[in-house]
């Protein structure tokens, strides 16, 4: 289990990270720009004792994940924006049946077929429960290939801990980018025991039958189930907010960005700091729960702050920033969409307009 | 000597058992059960399908054979058969 | 001294079902439970219930069960069986579930030759939602969405999914049975047992299409419904081994 330095793409790091985290079931359907994940799983999953299925559609893939997860296996699927729209049915069922699963969305630009260039315009879909019903997925966003790899362990752990679907939200830029990472090369897959998952379908030997369901025919029963989901979401909100802060102590302007935009924003922050500008950055790592606490805290400490959300969309995450600061300080937005990636120079120009 | 027992409270009154009894020993009860349906009932004496006039056992129908056709066709597991 | 000769299947809970009087679902549930008992596999079975009238089949069977979204039962089953090949996995699906919204999942699971058992209930109508046209609705049959009867020019023909599936090399066994008489019910049970035995022996995809009655949405009494099956339905959907 020696650590190993490897050069790998973001997509491959996701697959390798999932295998290292004990993922033993993958089902997917090809779509650009995430095809390296399905190809990596096709070659590695059977080698290491897991199950790989190329599904006939994204619908089938997410429902296969539902089945595998129902048996207690760590299961995942991956896709990109249009494919993730198709998976929403299954994600709603996973949430309703309280099944753990990991769903990777390497976002491309939309709406519709859009194009295959990177975007962050599925933020609403991921964080607002993209399917029907009152539910939330935990949403994690990585900003480097190493973080993609490490995040898979966290994703599966959170999914199991809360019996909840977890979405990994990346974009085509991060998926295709290659960087050296330190990986634990684990083979075969280390299975987590099913014994902790007393709810799993394994055959009813020596116990009462288990049922995996999201259907509750009576209003009372469904409301009760929904109350318990809400209680779980509150618990997650309380304990799982994650972010990376940069120069928050003395900043007067704070950029807010996730994923690859955060990396580019960091370049802008660095250049502006070099010129003596008091600027910082918050990079939300959990997009749901959104790391609202740090915003509230900063606003309490300093009433003269300005936030600037930068996104590869026409303004989605910025709504969470506004909700977090609750009108106490100005929140500005700057973004591009349709596959266009903001440059550090564009961000610097926008920051300079603020004063 | 065979017999059947019909769970009159579980019975939904579909009367499929009536149609398959080779001896005509199953009829619909006059009295409603708690579901509000008239369930099937077993009588040791055959009852003609037309007028409900009891026939003598051994003539048209005769005694229950314990053939289980009624239990086989019952969609709700309401019939126990003794033989 | 006479003895009780039929016993309530162990794999079927002793609770009343929500099905209408004369509905074939109760019968089909019982036959599966009897087969599971006779094969001694209750503790290994994992069932997948459909969306449709049988959506709460897991309330009636006494073994492990999962729900599946409408039409997705065979995707769910594929994964369960692949992850746990020693369990006996079956889906229970209606005509809308298996042959309309889930046709893709059905054909591809069959084509992959998944070692699964499928019990396909064909009653030629959507029961749960109020009697609309199913893919298997007969020509001229009146439903809530074919008020003048199914017209092939407007609605196409009754879909013979079993015959389509039989063309696929991955499919091991397909038989069409009917629940319209005690004799046919006995044959149906034999076919269901075969489909489970095939899975136990690792032979591959096995499907039993069960013609079943829906007196409520056919607008017939339970007995008339069985007559209609015998006289009309089996002409469109001939019984017997298809593959």
XYZ file of C-alpha atoms in Angstrom:
681
model
C 0.000 0.000 0.000
C 2.943 2.235 -0.636
C 2.295 5.782 -1.731
C 3.215 6.458 -5.289
C 3.714 9.626 -7.308
C 1.849 9.450 -10.599
C 0.979 11.821 -13.437
C -2.711 11.506 -14.055
C -5.725 13.434 -15.363
C -8.458 14.724 -13.089
C -10.897 12.187 -14.460
C -8.506 9.287 -13.898
C -7.730 10.565 -10.410
C -11.447 10.423 -9.619
C -11.598 6.798 -10.751
C -8.389 5.841 -8.954
C -9.497 7.680 -5.826
C -12.815 5.844 -5.875
C -11.079 2.471 -6.123
C -8.765 3.421 -3.269
C -11.850 4.341 -1.231
C -13.306 0.860 -1.690
C -15.764 1.578 -4.467
C -16.669 -1.857 -5.795
C -19.392 -0.998 -8.295
C -19.358 1.418 -11.198
C -21.989 1.865 -13.892
C -21.836 4.614 -16.483
C -22.648 5.763 -19.975
C -20.073 7.607 -22.090
C -20.279 11.383 -22.409
C -17.594 14.009 -22.995
C -15.669 15.420 -21.087
C -15.606 12.586 -18.521
C -14.939 9.523 -20.671
C -11.608 8.819 -18.976
C -13.515 7.834 -15.817
C -15.581 5.117 -17.477
C -12.571 3.847 -19.459
C -10.409 3.720 -16.325
C -13.142 1.867 -14.447
C -13.628 -0.566 -17.344
C -9.970 -1.525 -17.225
C -9.323 -1.358 -13.477
C -12.559 -2.392 -11.734
C -12.568 -6.043 -12.870
C -8.798 -6.310 -12.294
C -9.262 -5.335 -8.699
C -12.277 -7.478 -7.943
C -15.121 -5.008 -8.446
C -18.014 -4.820 -10.863
C -18.080 -2.583 -13.946
C -21.158 -2.241 -16.138
C -21.448 -0.052 -19.217
C -25.109 0.810 -18.932
C -27.524 1.333 -21.805
C -28.328 4.862 -20.607
C -27.683 7.257 -17.767
C -31.052 6.246 -16.346
C -30.003 2.626 -16.255
C -26.599 3.556 -14.806
C -27.983 5.501 -11.847
C -30.536 2.779 -11.163
C -27.784 0.173 -11.239
C -26.018 2.282 -8.629
C -29.283 2.201 -6.663
C -29.277 -1.609 -6.796
C -25.604 -2.013 -5.908
C -25.928 0.446 -3.051
C -29.025 -1.390 -1.800
C -26.796 -4.438 -1.224
C -24.366 -2.328 0.802
C -21.654 -1.966 -1.856
C -19.855 1.337 -2.322
C -21.226 2.345 -5.703
C -20.729 5.246 -8.080
C -21.531 6.607 -11.477
C -20.174 9.536 -13.445
C -21.411 11.691 -16.268
C -21.481 15.238 -17.555
C -24.263 17.812 -17.487
C -26.855 16.448 -19.979
C -26.293 12.958 -18.590
C -26.658 14.207 -15.032
C -30.042 15.670 -15.971
C -31.103 12.149 -16.938
C -29.830 10.758 -13.660
C -32.000 13.065 -11.576
C -34.777 10.481 -11.346
C -32.452 7.974 -9.732
C -30.812 10.562 -7.479
C -34.213 11.505 -6.060
C -34.920 7.818 -5.373
C -31.499 7.379 -3.726
C -32.233 10.349 -1.480
C -35.733 9.088 -0.670
C -34.584 5.548 0.058
C -31.590 6.907 2.021
C -29.011 5.030 0.009
C -25.376 6.121 -0.097
C -23.915 6.697 -3.552
C -21.387 8.907 -5.290
C -22.317 10.731 -8.496
C -19.596 12.588 -10.383
C -20.566 15.481 -12.665
C -17.729 16.789 -14.828
C -19.696 19.784 -16.023
C -19.923 21.029 -19.570
C -21.758 24.040 -20.890
C -25.520 24.079 -21.373
C -28.446 24.375 -21.598
C -29.518 21.559 -23.878
C -26.703 19.813 -25.655
C -24.647 22.980 -25.125
C -21.077 22.109 -25.884
C -18.261 20.084 -24.397
C -16.323 23.056 -22.970
C -16.052 23.536 -19.221
C -18.769 25.290 -17.215
C -20.133 25.592 -13.698
C -23.728 26.055 -14.679
C -25.071 22.931 -12.964
C -24.565 24.465 -9.515
C -28.278 25.015 -8.970
C -29.129 21.527 -10.184
C -26.617 19.960 -7.790
C -27.241 22.048 -4.688
C -31.019 22.559 -4.939
C -32.031 18.913 -5.368
C -32.138 18.486 -9.124
C -34.898 15.915 -9.021
C -38.372 15.977 -7.485
C -39.044 16.173 -3.772
C -37.632 17.792 -0.643
C -34.088 16.502 -0.531
C -30.426 17.442 -0.684
C -27.316 15.795 -1.967
C -24.020 16.562 -0.311
C -22.064 18.419 -3.017
C -18.257 18.521 -3.052
C -16.106 20.571 -5.421
C -12.404 19.922 -6.025
C -9.877 22.327 -7.506
C -6.859 20.129 -8.280
C -6.148 16.629 -9.449
C -4.764 15.657 -6.049
C -7.885 16.992 -4.376
C -10.053 15.030 -6.814
C -8.276 11.861 -5.764
C -8.502 12.588 -2.038
C -12.087 13.787 -2.267
C -13.356 10.375 -3.385
C -12.499 8.910 0.027
C -14.351 11.746 1.719
C -17.295 11.365 -0.657
C -17.796 7.670 0.061
C -17.299 8.185 3.784
C -19.897 10.968 3.915
C -22.304 8.961 1.746
C -22.101 6.005 4.117
C -22.131 8.114 7.261
C -25.333 9.901 6.327
C -26.859 7.311 3.978
C -27.110 10.037 1.386
C -26.081 10.577 -2.234
C -22.955 12.697 -2.670
C -22.279 14.680 -5.841
C -18.733 15.506 -6.923
C -18.947 18.663 -8.982
C -16.020 19.340 -11.275
C -15.729 20.802 -14.732
C -14.197 19.748 -18.022
C -11.066 21.753 -17.341
C -10.320 19.908 -14.106
C -11.336 16.572 -15.605
C -8.956 16.830 -18.535
C -6.052 18.518 -16.754
C -3.048 16.338 -15.850
C -1.061 16.871 -12.662
C 1.277 14.770 -10.568
C -0.399 13.336 -7.472
C 0.483 11.099 -4.572
C -1.773 8.053 -4.628
C -2.113 4.947 -2.521
C -2.030 2.130 -4.986
C -4.496 -0.325 -3.515
C -5.243 -3.617 -5.179
C -7.504 -5.507 -4.804
C -10.278 -3.228 -3.569
C -10.518 -3.192 0.197
C -14.178 -3.898 0.825
C -15.831 -2.316 3.766
C -17.791 -4.830 5.715
C -21.496 -4.902 5.140
C -22.016 -5.643 8.785
C -22.438 -1.979 9.645
C -25.092 -1.671 6.971
C -27.826 -3.561 8.718
C -30.362 -2.210 6.263
C -28.660 -3.744 3.206
C -30.298 -6.378 1.030
C -28.291 -9.558 1.449
C -31.029 -12.187 1.805
C -33.016 -12.461 5.049
C -31.017 -15.297 6.620
C -31.243 -15.021 10.386
C -33.119 -11.724 10.401
C -36.360 -10.071 9.379
C -36.572 -9.088 5.709
C -35.121 -5.713 4.745
C -36.979 -3.396 2.402
C -35.435 -0.524 0.445
C -38.153 1.958 -0.392
C -38.932 5.614 -0.878
C -42.677 5.030 -1.115
C -44.872 5.868 1.855
C -48.506 5.681 0.877
C -49.960 7.673 3.760
C -49.391 11.392 4.274
C -48.351 10.799 7.871
C -45.747 8.206 7.011
C -44.204 10.264 4.224
C -44.139 13.419 6.297
C -42.452 11.483 9.073
C -39.868 10.181 6.650
C -39.343 13.692 5.280
C -38.925 15.066 8.801
C -36.199 12.536 9.421
C -34.515 13.550 6.151
C -34.660 17.200 7.211
C -33.166 16.360 10.598
C -30.331 14.620 8.785
C -29.766 17.630 6.532
C -29.588 19.911 9.566
C -26.977 17.631 11.084
C -24.967 17.703 7.864
C -25.216 21.493 7.684
C -23.998 21.752 11.239
C -20.967 19.533 10.894
C -19.846 19.225 7.294
C -19.244 22.748 5.961
C -15.822 22.873 4.307
C -13.944 25.676 2.606
C -10.476 26.952 1.905
C -9.745 30.529 2.993
C -6.950 32.686 1.621
C -5.882 36.031 3.152
C -9.162 36.426 5.018
C -7.631 38.224 8.028
C -7.153 41.652 6.523
C -9.090 41.403 3.256
C -11.488 44.157 2.224
C -12.485 42.391 -0.953
C -13.057 38.670 -0.916
C -13.418 36.630 -4.078
C -15.650 33.578 -3.862
C -15.050 30.815 -6.372
C -15.121 27.031 -6.536
C -13.444 24.434 -8.721
C -11.218 25.618 -11.538
C -12.482 29.196 -11.154
C -10.962 29.196 -7.664
C -7.552 28.357 -9.102
C -7.766 31.161 -11.600
C -9.078 33.503 -8.911
C -6.083 32.578 -6.762
C -3.815 33.810 -9.544
C -5.701 37.097 -9.534
C -5.517 37.376 -5.726
C -1.777 36.738 -5.812
C -1.161 39.384 -8.472
C -3.308 41.924 -6.633
C -1.669 41.132 -3.262
C 1.701 41.756 -4.901
C 0.399 45.229 -5.697
C -0.644 45.688 -2.082
C -4.359 45.179 -2.506
C -6.131 43.775 0.563
C -7.908 40.946 -1.205
C -8.694 37.371 -0.186
C -10.482 34.285 -1.405
C -13.008 31.815 -0.117
C -13.170 28.550 -2.007
C -16.203 26.552 -0.916
C -15.338 22.844 -0.910
C -18.790 21.760 0.169
C -21.262 23.490 -2.132
C -24.055 21.881 -0.157
C -23.907 22.497 2.702
C -22.625 25.901 1.590
C -19.998 27.150 4.087
C -22.235 29.947 5.351
C -20.638 30.173 8.802
C -17.381 31.717 7.613
C -19.310 34.363 5.673
C -21.453 35.248 8.685
C -18.393 35.410 10.879
C -16.465 37.664 8.482
C -19.421 39.989 8.068
C -19.825 40.242 11.848
C -16.172 41.183 12.214
C -15.969 43.622 9.331
C -18.907 45.604 7.998
C -16.857 47.092 5.156
C -16.288 43.908 3.216
C -17.229 43.374 -0.404
C -17.646 39.917 -1.870
C -17.165 39.172 -5.537
C -18.407 35.794 -6.725
C -16.695 34.610 -9.895
C -18.202 31.705 -11.756
C -18.291 29.976 -15.100
C -22.009 30.651 -15.255
C -24.236 33.692 -15.242
C -24.603 33.629 -11.478
C -25.607 30.610 -9.431
C -23.307 30.213 -6.407
C -23.572 33.960 -5.890
C -27.091 33.373 -4.556
C -25.668 31.282 -1.721
C -23.154 34.019 -0.948
C -26.014 36.538 -0.794
C -28.065 34.237 1.450
C -25.062 33.790 3.715
C -24.330 37.494 4.207
C -28.024 38.331 4.297
C -27.751 41.827 2.830
C -25.208 43.076 5.371
C -22.457 43.800 2.825
C -22.378 44.132 -0.971
C -22.108 40.954 -3.021
C -21.054 41.406 -6.643
C -20.940 38.906 -9.422
C -18.701 38.352 -12.414
C -18.980 35.378 -14.726
C -18.938 33.989 -18.229
C -20.761 31.020 -19.629
C -21.126 28.765 -22.652
C -17.684 27.229 -22.209
C -15.786 30.500 -21.792
C -13.231 30.414 -18.971
C -12.542 33.650 -17.096
C -8.896 34.687 -17.042
C -7.038 36.145 -14.064
C -6.693 39.399 -16.013
C -10.446 39.681 -16.474
C -10.960 39.094 -12.765
C -8.332 41.727 -11.881
C -10.065 44.253 -14.133
C -13.363 43.479 -12.409
C -11.826 43.856 -8.937
C -10.311 47.188 -9.909
C -13.771 48.412 -10.901
C -14.966 47.843 -7.330
C -13.034 50.746 -5.854
C -64.722 -37.012 3.416
C -63.186 -33.673 2.524
C -64.046 -30.096 3.322
C -62.956 -26.549 2.817
C -62.954 -23.537 5.073
C -63.330 -20.048 3.657
C -62.036 -17.051 5.579
C -65.156 -14.936 5.201
C -63.540 -11.765 6.531
C -60.548 -11.975 4.174
C -62.698 -12.894 1.171
C -63.248 -10.080 -1.330
C -66.223 -11.782 -2.953
C -64.703 -12.325 -6.409
C -66.476 -15.704 -6.544
C -63.882 -17.353 -8.775
C -64.053 -20.329 -6.418
C -67.776 -20.655 -7.089
C -67.108 -21.023 -10.790
C -64.542 -23.795 -10.448
C -66.128 -26.037 -7.810
C -67.018 -29.231 -9.675
C -69.626 -30.067 -7.082
C -71.321 -26.700 -6.791
C -70.627 -26.555 -3.073
C -69.605 -22.895 -2.910
C -72.091 -20.050 -3.014
C -72.220 -16.405 -2.172
C -73.320 -15.597 1.338
C -76.288 -13.331 1.892
C -74.672 -11.610 4.848
C -72.022 -8.936 4.316
C -68.614 -9.304 5.918
C -66.790 -6.408 7.597
C -65.367 -5.279 4.246
C -68.946 -4.844 3.073
C -68.896 -7.616 0.508
C -70.845 -10.814 0.354
C -68.146 -13.455 0.687
C -68.072 -16.965 -0.676
C -69.378 -19.681 1.605
C -69.059 -23.430 1.669
C -71.967 -25.697 2.223
C -71.782 -29.426 2.466
C -74.840 -29.646 0.291
C -74.807 -28.651 -3.339
C -76.787 -25.583 -4.263
C -78.026 -25.153 -7.789
C -76.566 -22.194 -9.540
C -79.972 -21.011 -10.779
C -82.326 -20.545 -7.927
C -80.324 -21.299 -4.860
C -82.471 -24.355 -4.237
C -80.533 -26.881 -2.199
C -79.945 -30.183 -3.936
C -79.351 -33.406 -2.113
C -75.730 -34.256 -1.650
C -74.620 -36.939 -4.082
C -77.001 -35.941 -6.836
C -75.680 -32.977 -8.828
C -72.690 -32.295 -6.765
C -72.184 -34.654 -3.975
C -69.644 -34.204 -1.250
C -66.485 -32.111 -1.416
C -63.704 -33.977 -3.183
C -60.876 -31.967 -1.682
C -59.764 -31.236 -5.248
C -58.424 -27.811 -4.183
C -59.436 -26.064 -7.401
C -61.089 -23.352 -5.303
C -57.937 -22.816 -3.277
C -55.790 -22.796 -6.413
C -57.831 -20.045 -8.049
C -58.434 -17.930 -4.938
C -56.347 -14.750 -5.406
C -56.382 -13.985 -1.707
C -55.422 -17.237 0.033
C -58.828 -17.437 1.739
C -59.477 -21.143 1.355
C -58.124 -24.010 3.424
C -58.717 -27.533 2.183
C -58.983 -30.664 4.329
C -58.898 -34.118 2.867
C -59.098 -38.489 9.856
C -58.864 -35.646 7.345
C -55.832 -33.381 7.167
C -55.257 -29.888 5.894
C -53.686 -30.242 2.464
C -52.869 -26.679 1.489
C -50.722 -24.375 3.534
C -50.253 -20.658 3.393
C -46.813 -20.071 1.833
C -44.171 -19.089 4.347
C -42.849 -16.447 1.955
C -46.213 -14.667 1.851
C -47.326 -12.588 4.808
C -50.763 -13.369 6.182
C -52.178 -9.923 5.574
C -54.924 -8.833 3.218
C -53.704 -7.285 -0.028
C -54.947 -4.003 -1.468
C -55.789 -5.646 -4.796
C -59.315 -5.564 -6.202
C -61.536 -8.652 -6.028
C -60.445 -11.158 -8.651
C -57.184 -9.365 -9.492
C -54.436 -11.666 -10.746
C -51.662 -10.027 -8.707
C -52.632 -11.889 -5.542
C -52.415 -15.169 -7.413
C -49.066 -14.342 -8.984
C -47.657 -13.267 -5.603
C -48.779 -16.563 -4.110
C -47.300 -18.673 -6.901
C -43.923 -16.955 -6.504
C -44.056 -17.431 -2.725
C -44.889 -21.124 -3.153
C -42.012 -21.597 -5.601
C -39.585 -19.766 -3.306
C -40.687 -22.025 -0.432
C -40.441 -25.204 -2.479
C -36.955 -24.324 -3.720
C -35.888 -23.406 -0.182
C -34.465 -20.048 -1.268
C -36.412 -17.589 0.908
C -33.286 -16.487 2.762
C -31.389 -15.899 -0.478
C -34.052 -14.094 -2.439
C -33.878 -10.388 -3.265
C -36.969 -9.174 -5.103
C -37.455 -5.954 -7.021
C -40.985 -4.573 -6.938
C -42.243 -2.421 -9.793
C -44.191 0.790 -10.044
C -47.801 0.013 -10.756
C -50.466 -1.847 -8.797
C -47.827 -4.181 -7.355
C -45.725 -1.283 -6.065
C -46.037 -2.492 -2.485
C -45.455 -6.173 -3.267
C -42.737 -5.976 -0.594
C -45.457 -5.555 2.020
C -46.788 -8.988 1.063
C -43.695 -11.092 0.415
C -41.644 -12.111 3.379
C -38.130 -11.767 2.005
C -35.680 -8.969 1.120
C -37.086 -6.510 -1.417
C -36.167 -3.294 -3.121
C -38.327 -0.800 -4.897
C -37.285 0.469 -8.299
C -38.278 3.579 -10.202
C -40.869 2.963 -12.915
C -39.319 0.703 -15.542
C -35.896 0.471 -13.905
C -36.326 -2.857 -12.113
C -33.940 -4.711 -14.391
C -31.214 -2.088 -13.986
C -31.548 -2.391 -10.209
C -31.635 -6.194 -10.472
C -28.579 -6.299 -12.746
C -26.482 -4.529 -10.148
C -27.787 -6.571 -7.219
C -27.068 -9.845 -8.993
C -23.629 -8.726 -10.210
C -22.614 -7.609 -6.730
C -24.162 -10.612 -4.972
C -24.179 -13.514 -7.451
C -25.083 -16.026 -4.747
C -28.421 -14.378 -4.048
C -31.499 -15.222 -6.110
C -32.720 -12.017 -7.688
C -36.023 -11.546 -9.446
C -38.080 -8.661 -10.753
C -41.859 -8.483 -10.754
C -43.043 -6.061 -13.410
C -46.243 -5.075 -15.116
C -46.728 -4.396 -18.806
C -46.270 -0.625 -18.478
C -43.180 -1.057 -16.341
C -41.475 -3.736 -18.424
C -42.715 -3.045 -21.943
C -43.241 0.735 -22.102
C -41.216 2.945 -19.777
C -38.654 0.213 -19.061
C -38.270 -1.319 -22.518
C -34.675 -0.149 -22.742
C -33.675 -1.655 -19.403
C -35.573 -4.846 -20.269
C -33.976 -5.405 -23.665
C -30.466 -4.627 -22.490
C -30.592 -6.757 -19.348
C -31.890 -9.610 -21.527
C -29.251 -8.959 -24.159
C -26.493 -9.022 -21.555
C -27.845 -12.403 -20.528
C -28.092 -11.354 -16.892
C -28.710 -14.394 -14.705
C -32.049 -13.109 -13.472
C -35.656 -14.216 -13.193
C -38.363 -11.914 -14.495
C -42.051 -12.310 -13.697
C -43.884 -10.167 -16.211
C -47.538 -9.514 -15.439
C -49.498 -8.710 -18.592
C -53.035 -7.547 -17.928
C -53.318 -5.349 -21.012
C -54.076 -2.196 -19.052
C -52.587 0.322 -16.596
C -54.339 -0.493 -13.352
C -52.736 1.801 -10.778
C -53.396 5.009 -12.687
C -56.960 4.239 -13.680
C -57.158 1.934 -16.667
C -55.221 3.639 -19.434
C -53.839 1.935 -22.555
C -50.870 -0.351 -21.946
C -48.380 -1.404 -24.629
C -50.143 -4.773 -24.497
C -53.717 -3.452 -24.783
C -55.556 -5.406 -27.477
C -56.881 -3.822 -30.668
C -60.417 -2.522 -30.114
C -59.961 -2.767 -26.334
C -61.462 0.272 -24.623
C -59.379 2.017 -21.986
C -59.349 5.462 -20.379
C -57.009 6.713 -23.115
C -58.515 4.685 -25.967
C -62.170 5.466 -25.313
C -63.169 4.242 -28.770
C -60.958 1.198 -28.547
C -57.305 0.740 -29.479
C -56.885 1.650 -33.124
C -53.646 0.486 -34.722
C -53.533 3.600 -36.905
C -53.432 5.807 -33.842
C -51.981 3.621 -31.109
C -50.006 0.882 -32.814
C -50.343 -2.800 -32.063
C -50.204 -4.831 -28.852
C -46.497 -5.134 -28.116
C -45.255 -8.703 -27.962
C -42.199 -8.050 -25.873
C -41.664 -11.742 -25.056
C -41.383 -12.625 -28.733
C -38.984 -9.710 -29.247
C -36.821 -10.791 -26.325
C -36.776 -14.371 -27.578
C -34.708 -13.170 -30.543
C -31.829 -12.185 -28.281
C -29.041 -14.721 -27.884
C -28.595 -13.719 -24.229
C -32.052 -15.011 -23.314
C -32.312 -18.541 -21.957
C -35.974 -19.120 -21.321
C -39.284 -17.420 -22.062
C -42.724 -18.860 -21.496
C -46.161 -17.282 -21.621
C -48.717 -18.589 -19.142
C -52.152 -17.503 -18.003
C -54.075 -17.382 -14.757
C -57.535 -17.974 -16.196
C -58.193 -21.460 -14.788
C -56.827 -23.765 -12.092
C -55.157 -25.866 -14.798
C -53.411 -22.848 -16.315
C -52.453 -21.592 -12.860
C -50.732 -24.904 -12.214
C -48.837 -24.544 -15.495
C -47.925 -20.979 -14.573
C -46.414 -22.167 -11.335
C -44.377 -24.772 -13.168
C -42.993 -22.087 -15.501
C -42.158 -19.765 -12.607
C -40.344 -22.618 -10.925
C -38.393 -23.255 -14.119
C -37.380 -19.598 -14.335
C -36.038 -19.678 -10.774
C -34.340 -23.041 -11.260
C -32.563 -21.644 -14.321
C -31.098 -18.868 -12.215
C -30.031 -21.280 -9.486
C -28.255 -23.317 -12.140
C -26.677 -20.188 -13.605
C -28.321 -20.595 -16.994
C -29.153 -16.950 -17.608
C -32.039 -14.612 -18.344
C -35.425 -16.255 -17.793
C -38.783 -14.566 -18.155
C -42.310 -15.755 -17.536
C -45.058 -13.638 -19.058
C -48.149 -14.118 -16.936
C -51.497 -13.157 -18.478
C -53.441 -11.816 -15.555
C -56.867 -10.315 -15.107
C -57.890 -6.779 -14.258
C -61.675 -7.037 -13.825
C -61.919 -3.447 -12.579
C -60.460 -1.791 -15.669
C -61.750 -4.313 -18.125
C -65.220 -3.483 -16.852
C -66.028 -7.148 -16.265
C -66.876 -9.326 -13.301
C -63.980 -11.499 -12.109
C -65.540 -14.535 -13.786
C -66.250 -12.679 -17.021
C -62.661 -11.460 -16.943
C -61.364 -15.016 -16.893
C -63.661 -15.876 -19.804
C -62.324 -12.898 -21.754
C -58.768 -14.089 -21.140
C -59.664 -17.601 -22.286
C -61.592 -16.512 -25.356
C -59.882 -13.309 -26.494
C -56.602 -12.523 -24.795
C -54.850 -15.845 -25.370
C -55.575 -15.523 -29.102
C -53.468 -12.361 -29.209
C -50.950 -13.692 -26.708
C -50.649 -17.441 -27.370
C -49.608 -19.547 -24.407
C -46.624 -21.829 -24.191
C -42.871 -21.891 -24.392
C -41.549 -19.087 -26.569
C -37.894 -19.898 -26.037
